[in-house]
JSON list of C-alpha atoms in Angstrom, two decimals:
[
{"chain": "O", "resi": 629, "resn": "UNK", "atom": "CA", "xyz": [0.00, 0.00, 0.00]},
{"chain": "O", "resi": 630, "resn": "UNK", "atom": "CA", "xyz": [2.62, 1.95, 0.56]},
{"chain": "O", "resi": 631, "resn": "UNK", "atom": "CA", "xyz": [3.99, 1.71, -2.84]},
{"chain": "O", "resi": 632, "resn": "UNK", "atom": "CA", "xyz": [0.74, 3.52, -4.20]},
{"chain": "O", "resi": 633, "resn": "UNK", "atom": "CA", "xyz": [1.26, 6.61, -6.29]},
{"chain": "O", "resi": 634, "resn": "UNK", "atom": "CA", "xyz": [0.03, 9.43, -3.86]},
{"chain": "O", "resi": 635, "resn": "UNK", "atom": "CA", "xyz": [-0.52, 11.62, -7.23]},
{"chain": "O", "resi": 636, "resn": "UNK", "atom": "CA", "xyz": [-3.45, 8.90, -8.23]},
{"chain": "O", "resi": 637, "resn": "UNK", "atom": "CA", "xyz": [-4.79, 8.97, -4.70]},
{"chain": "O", "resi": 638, "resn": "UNK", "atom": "CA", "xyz": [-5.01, 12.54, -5.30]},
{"chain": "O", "resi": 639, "resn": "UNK", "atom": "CA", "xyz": [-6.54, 12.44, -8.65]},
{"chain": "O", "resi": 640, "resn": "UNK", "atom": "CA", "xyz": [-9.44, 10.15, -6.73]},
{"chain": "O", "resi": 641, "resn": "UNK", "atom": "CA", "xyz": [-10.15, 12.96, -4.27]},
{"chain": "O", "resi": 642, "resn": "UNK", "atom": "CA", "xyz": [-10.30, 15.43, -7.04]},
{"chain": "O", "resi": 643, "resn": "UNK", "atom": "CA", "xyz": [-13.12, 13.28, -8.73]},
{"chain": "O", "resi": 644, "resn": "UNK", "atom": "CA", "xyz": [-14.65, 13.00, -5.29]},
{"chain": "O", "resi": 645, "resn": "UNK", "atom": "CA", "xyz": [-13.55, 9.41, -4.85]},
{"chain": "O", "resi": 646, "resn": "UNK", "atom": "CA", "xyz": [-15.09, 8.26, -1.62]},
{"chain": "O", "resi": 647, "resn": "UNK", "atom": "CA", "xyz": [-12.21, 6.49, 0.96]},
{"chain": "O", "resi": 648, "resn": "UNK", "atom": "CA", "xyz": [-13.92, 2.90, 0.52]},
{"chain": "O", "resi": 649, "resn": "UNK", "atom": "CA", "xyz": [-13.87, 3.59, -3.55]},
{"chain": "O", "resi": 650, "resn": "UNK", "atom": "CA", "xyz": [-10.09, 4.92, -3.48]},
{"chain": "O", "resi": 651, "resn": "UNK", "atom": "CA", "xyz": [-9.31, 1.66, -1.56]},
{"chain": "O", "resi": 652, "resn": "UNK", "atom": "CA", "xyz": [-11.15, -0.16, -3.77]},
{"chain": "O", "resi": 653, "resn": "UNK", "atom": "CA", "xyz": [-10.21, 0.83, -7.52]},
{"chain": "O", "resi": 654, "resn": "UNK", "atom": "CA", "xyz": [-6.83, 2.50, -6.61]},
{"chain": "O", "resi": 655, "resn": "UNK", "atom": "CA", "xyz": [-4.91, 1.36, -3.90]},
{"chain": "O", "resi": 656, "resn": "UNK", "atom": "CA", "xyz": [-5.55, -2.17, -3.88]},
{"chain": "O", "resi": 657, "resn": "UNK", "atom": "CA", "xyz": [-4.91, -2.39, -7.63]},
{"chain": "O", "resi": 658, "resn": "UNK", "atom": "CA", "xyz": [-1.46, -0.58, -7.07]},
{"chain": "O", "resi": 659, "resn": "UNK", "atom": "CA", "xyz": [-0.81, -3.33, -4.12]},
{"chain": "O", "resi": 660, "resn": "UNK", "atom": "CA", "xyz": [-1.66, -6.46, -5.73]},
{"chain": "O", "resi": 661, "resn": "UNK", "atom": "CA", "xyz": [1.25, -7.50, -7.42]},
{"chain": "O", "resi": 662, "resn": "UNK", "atom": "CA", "xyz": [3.38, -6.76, -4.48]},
{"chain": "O", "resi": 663, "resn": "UNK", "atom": "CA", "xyz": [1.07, -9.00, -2.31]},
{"chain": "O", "resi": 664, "resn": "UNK", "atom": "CA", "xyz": [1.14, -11.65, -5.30]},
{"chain": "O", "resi": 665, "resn": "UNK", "atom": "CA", "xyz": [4.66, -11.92, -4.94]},
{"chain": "O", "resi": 666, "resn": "UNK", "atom": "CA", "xyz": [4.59, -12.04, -1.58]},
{"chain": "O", "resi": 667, "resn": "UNK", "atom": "CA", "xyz": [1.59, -14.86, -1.49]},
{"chain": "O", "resi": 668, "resn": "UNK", "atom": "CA", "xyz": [4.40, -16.61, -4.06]},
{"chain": "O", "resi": 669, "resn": "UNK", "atom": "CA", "xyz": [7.02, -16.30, -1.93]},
{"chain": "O", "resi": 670, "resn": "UNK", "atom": "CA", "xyz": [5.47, -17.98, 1.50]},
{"chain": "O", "resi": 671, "resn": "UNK", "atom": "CA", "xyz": [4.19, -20.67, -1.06]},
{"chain": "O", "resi": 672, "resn": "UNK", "atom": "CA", "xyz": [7.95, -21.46, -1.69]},
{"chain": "O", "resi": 673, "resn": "UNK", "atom": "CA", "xyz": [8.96, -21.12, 1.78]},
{"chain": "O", "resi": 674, "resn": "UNK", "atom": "CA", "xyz": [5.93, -23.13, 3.12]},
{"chain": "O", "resi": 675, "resn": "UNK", "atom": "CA", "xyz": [6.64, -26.35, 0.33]},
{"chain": "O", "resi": 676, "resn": "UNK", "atom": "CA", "xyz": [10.21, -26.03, 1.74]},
{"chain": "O", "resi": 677, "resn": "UNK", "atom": "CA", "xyz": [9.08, -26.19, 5.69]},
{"chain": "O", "resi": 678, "resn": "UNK", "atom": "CA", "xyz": [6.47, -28.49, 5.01]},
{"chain": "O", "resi": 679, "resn": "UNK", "atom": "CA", "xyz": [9.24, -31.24, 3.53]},
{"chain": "O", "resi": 680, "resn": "UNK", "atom": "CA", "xyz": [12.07, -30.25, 6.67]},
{"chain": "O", "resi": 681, "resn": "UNK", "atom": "CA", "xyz": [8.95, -30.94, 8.88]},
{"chain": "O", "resi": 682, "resn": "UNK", "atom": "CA", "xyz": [7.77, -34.26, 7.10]},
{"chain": "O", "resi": 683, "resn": "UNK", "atom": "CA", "xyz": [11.91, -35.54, 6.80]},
{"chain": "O", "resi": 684, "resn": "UNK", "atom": "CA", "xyz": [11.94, -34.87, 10.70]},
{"chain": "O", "resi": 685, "resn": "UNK", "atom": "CA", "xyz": [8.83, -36.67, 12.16]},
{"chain": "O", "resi": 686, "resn": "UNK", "atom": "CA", "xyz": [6.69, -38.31, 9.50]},
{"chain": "O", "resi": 687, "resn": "UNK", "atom": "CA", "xyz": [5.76, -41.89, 9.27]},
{"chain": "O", "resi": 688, "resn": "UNK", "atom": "CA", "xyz": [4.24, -41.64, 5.79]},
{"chain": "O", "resi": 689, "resn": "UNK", "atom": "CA", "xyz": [4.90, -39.52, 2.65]},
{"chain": "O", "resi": 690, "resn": "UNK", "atom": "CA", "xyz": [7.73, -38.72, 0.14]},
{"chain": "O", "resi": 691, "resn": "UNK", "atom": "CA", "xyz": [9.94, -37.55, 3.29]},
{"chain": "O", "resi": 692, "resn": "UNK", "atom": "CA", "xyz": [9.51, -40.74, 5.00]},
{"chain": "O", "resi": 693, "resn": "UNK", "atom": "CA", "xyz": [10.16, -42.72, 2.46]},
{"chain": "O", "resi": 694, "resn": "UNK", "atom": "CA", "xyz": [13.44, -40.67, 1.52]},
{"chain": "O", "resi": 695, "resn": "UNK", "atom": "CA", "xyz": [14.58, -41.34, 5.22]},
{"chain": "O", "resi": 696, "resn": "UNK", "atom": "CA", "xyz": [13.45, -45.01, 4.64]},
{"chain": "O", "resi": 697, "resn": "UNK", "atom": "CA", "xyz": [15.62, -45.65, 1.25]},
{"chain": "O", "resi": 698, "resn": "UNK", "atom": "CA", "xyz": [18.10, -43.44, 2.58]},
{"chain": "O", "resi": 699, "resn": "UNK", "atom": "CA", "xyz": [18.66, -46.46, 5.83]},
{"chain": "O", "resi": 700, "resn": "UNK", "atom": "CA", "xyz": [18.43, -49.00, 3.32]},
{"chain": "O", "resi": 701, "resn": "UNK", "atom": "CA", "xyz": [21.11, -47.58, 0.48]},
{"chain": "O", "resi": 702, "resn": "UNK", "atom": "CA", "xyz": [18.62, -47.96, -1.81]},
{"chain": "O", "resi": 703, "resn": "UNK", "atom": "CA", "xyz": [19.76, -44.40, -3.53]},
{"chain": "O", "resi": 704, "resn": "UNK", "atom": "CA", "xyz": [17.37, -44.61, -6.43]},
{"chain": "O", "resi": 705, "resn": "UNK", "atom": "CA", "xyz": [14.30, -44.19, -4.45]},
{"chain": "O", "resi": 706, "resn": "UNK", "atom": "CA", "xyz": [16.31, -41.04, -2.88]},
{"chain": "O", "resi": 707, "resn": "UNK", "atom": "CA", "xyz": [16.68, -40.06, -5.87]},
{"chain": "O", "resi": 708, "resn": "UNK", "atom": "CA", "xyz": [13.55, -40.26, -7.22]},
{"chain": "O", "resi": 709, "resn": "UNK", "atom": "CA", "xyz": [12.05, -39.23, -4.14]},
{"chain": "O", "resi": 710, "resn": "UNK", "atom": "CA", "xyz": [14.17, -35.96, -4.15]},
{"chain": "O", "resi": 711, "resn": "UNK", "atom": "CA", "xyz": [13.08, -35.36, -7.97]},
{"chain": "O", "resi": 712, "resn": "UNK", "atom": "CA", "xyz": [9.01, -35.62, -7.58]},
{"chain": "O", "resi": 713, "resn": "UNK", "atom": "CA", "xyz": [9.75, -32.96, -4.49]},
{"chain": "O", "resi": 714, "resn": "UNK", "atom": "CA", "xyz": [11.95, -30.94, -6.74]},
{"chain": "O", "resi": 715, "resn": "UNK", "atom": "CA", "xyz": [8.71, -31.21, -9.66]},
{"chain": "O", "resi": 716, "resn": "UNK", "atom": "CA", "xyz": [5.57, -30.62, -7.39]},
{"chain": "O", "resi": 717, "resn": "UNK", "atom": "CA", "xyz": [7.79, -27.33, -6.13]},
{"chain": "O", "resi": 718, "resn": "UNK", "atom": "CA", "xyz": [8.07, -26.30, -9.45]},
{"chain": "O", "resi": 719, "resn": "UNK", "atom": "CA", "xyz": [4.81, -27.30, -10.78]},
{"chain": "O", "resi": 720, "resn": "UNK", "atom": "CA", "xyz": [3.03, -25.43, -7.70]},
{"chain": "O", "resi": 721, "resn": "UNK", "atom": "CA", "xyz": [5.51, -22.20, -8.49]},
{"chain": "O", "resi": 722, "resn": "UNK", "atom": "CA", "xyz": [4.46, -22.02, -12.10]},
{"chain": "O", "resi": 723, "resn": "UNK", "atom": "CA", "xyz": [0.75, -23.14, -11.44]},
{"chain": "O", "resi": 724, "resn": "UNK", "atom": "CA", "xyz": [0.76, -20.01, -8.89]},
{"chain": "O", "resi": 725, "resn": "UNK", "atom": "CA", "xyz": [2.79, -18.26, -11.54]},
{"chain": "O", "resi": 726, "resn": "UNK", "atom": "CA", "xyz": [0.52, -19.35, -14.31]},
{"chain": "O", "resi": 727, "resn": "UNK", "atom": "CA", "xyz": [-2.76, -18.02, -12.05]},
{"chain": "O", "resi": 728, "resn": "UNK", "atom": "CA", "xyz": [-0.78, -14.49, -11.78]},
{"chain": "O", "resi": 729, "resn": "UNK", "atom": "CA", "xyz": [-0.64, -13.77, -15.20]},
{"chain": "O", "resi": 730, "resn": "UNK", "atom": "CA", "xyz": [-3.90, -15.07, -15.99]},
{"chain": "O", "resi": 731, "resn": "UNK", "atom": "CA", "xyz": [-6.09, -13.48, -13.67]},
{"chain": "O", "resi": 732, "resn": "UNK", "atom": "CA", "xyz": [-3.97, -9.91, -13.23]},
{"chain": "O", "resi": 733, "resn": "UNK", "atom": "CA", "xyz": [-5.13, -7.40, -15.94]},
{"chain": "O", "resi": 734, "resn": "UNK", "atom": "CA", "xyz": [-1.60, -6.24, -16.04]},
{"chain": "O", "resi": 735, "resn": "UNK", "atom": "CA", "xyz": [1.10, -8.55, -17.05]},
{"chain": "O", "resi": 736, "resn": "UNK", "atom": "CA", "xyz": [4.09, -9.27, -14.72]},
{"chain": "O", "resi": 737, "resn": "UNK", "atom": "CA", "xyz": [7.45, -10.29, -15.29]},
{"chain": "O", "resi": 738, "resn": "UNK", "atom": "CA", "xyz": [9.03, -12.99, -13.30]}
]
């Protein structure tokens, strides 16, 4: 919000903008993509905490069995465990990504 252009707040007073409709058509327009990339950035951080947490103290799931295959040398099922974690990160990045673009009248550059 703070990155909003006080000029075009101004401009909204001028046409007698009420506070709700300033808010509404140009603030939170001016704030989205920062709060976009921000939503994109806890996604990432989130995926990343949520396979730490399942390594640590799961007894199911692609951490588990990475822990499991990692006891019993059995490196391609590391491996490949450690590659579909790699793809869903990516694929929920882009997918997020993909959502951005689509849905956000203006385009952004990642």
């Amino acid at each position: 919000i703070r990155d909003c252009d006080p000029k075009l707040v101004e401009v909204a007073t001028v046409f007698g903008y009420k506070k709700w409709h300033q808010f509404r058509y140009v603030i939170l327009p001016s704030a989205i993509p920062s709060i976009l990339t921000g939503l994109r950035l806890g996604l990432g951080y989130s995926w990343r905490s949520l396979v730490a947490a399942e390594l640590v103290a799961a007894s199911s799931g692609l951490g588990y069995m990475i822990l499991d295959a990692e006891q019993l040398s059995r490196s391609d099922v590391v491996l490949m465990g450690i590659l579909v974690i790699g793809a869903l990160g990516a694929f929920l990045d882009y997918g997020f990504l993909w959502a951005i673009r689509r849905y956000l009248k203006r385009g952004i550059e990642a």
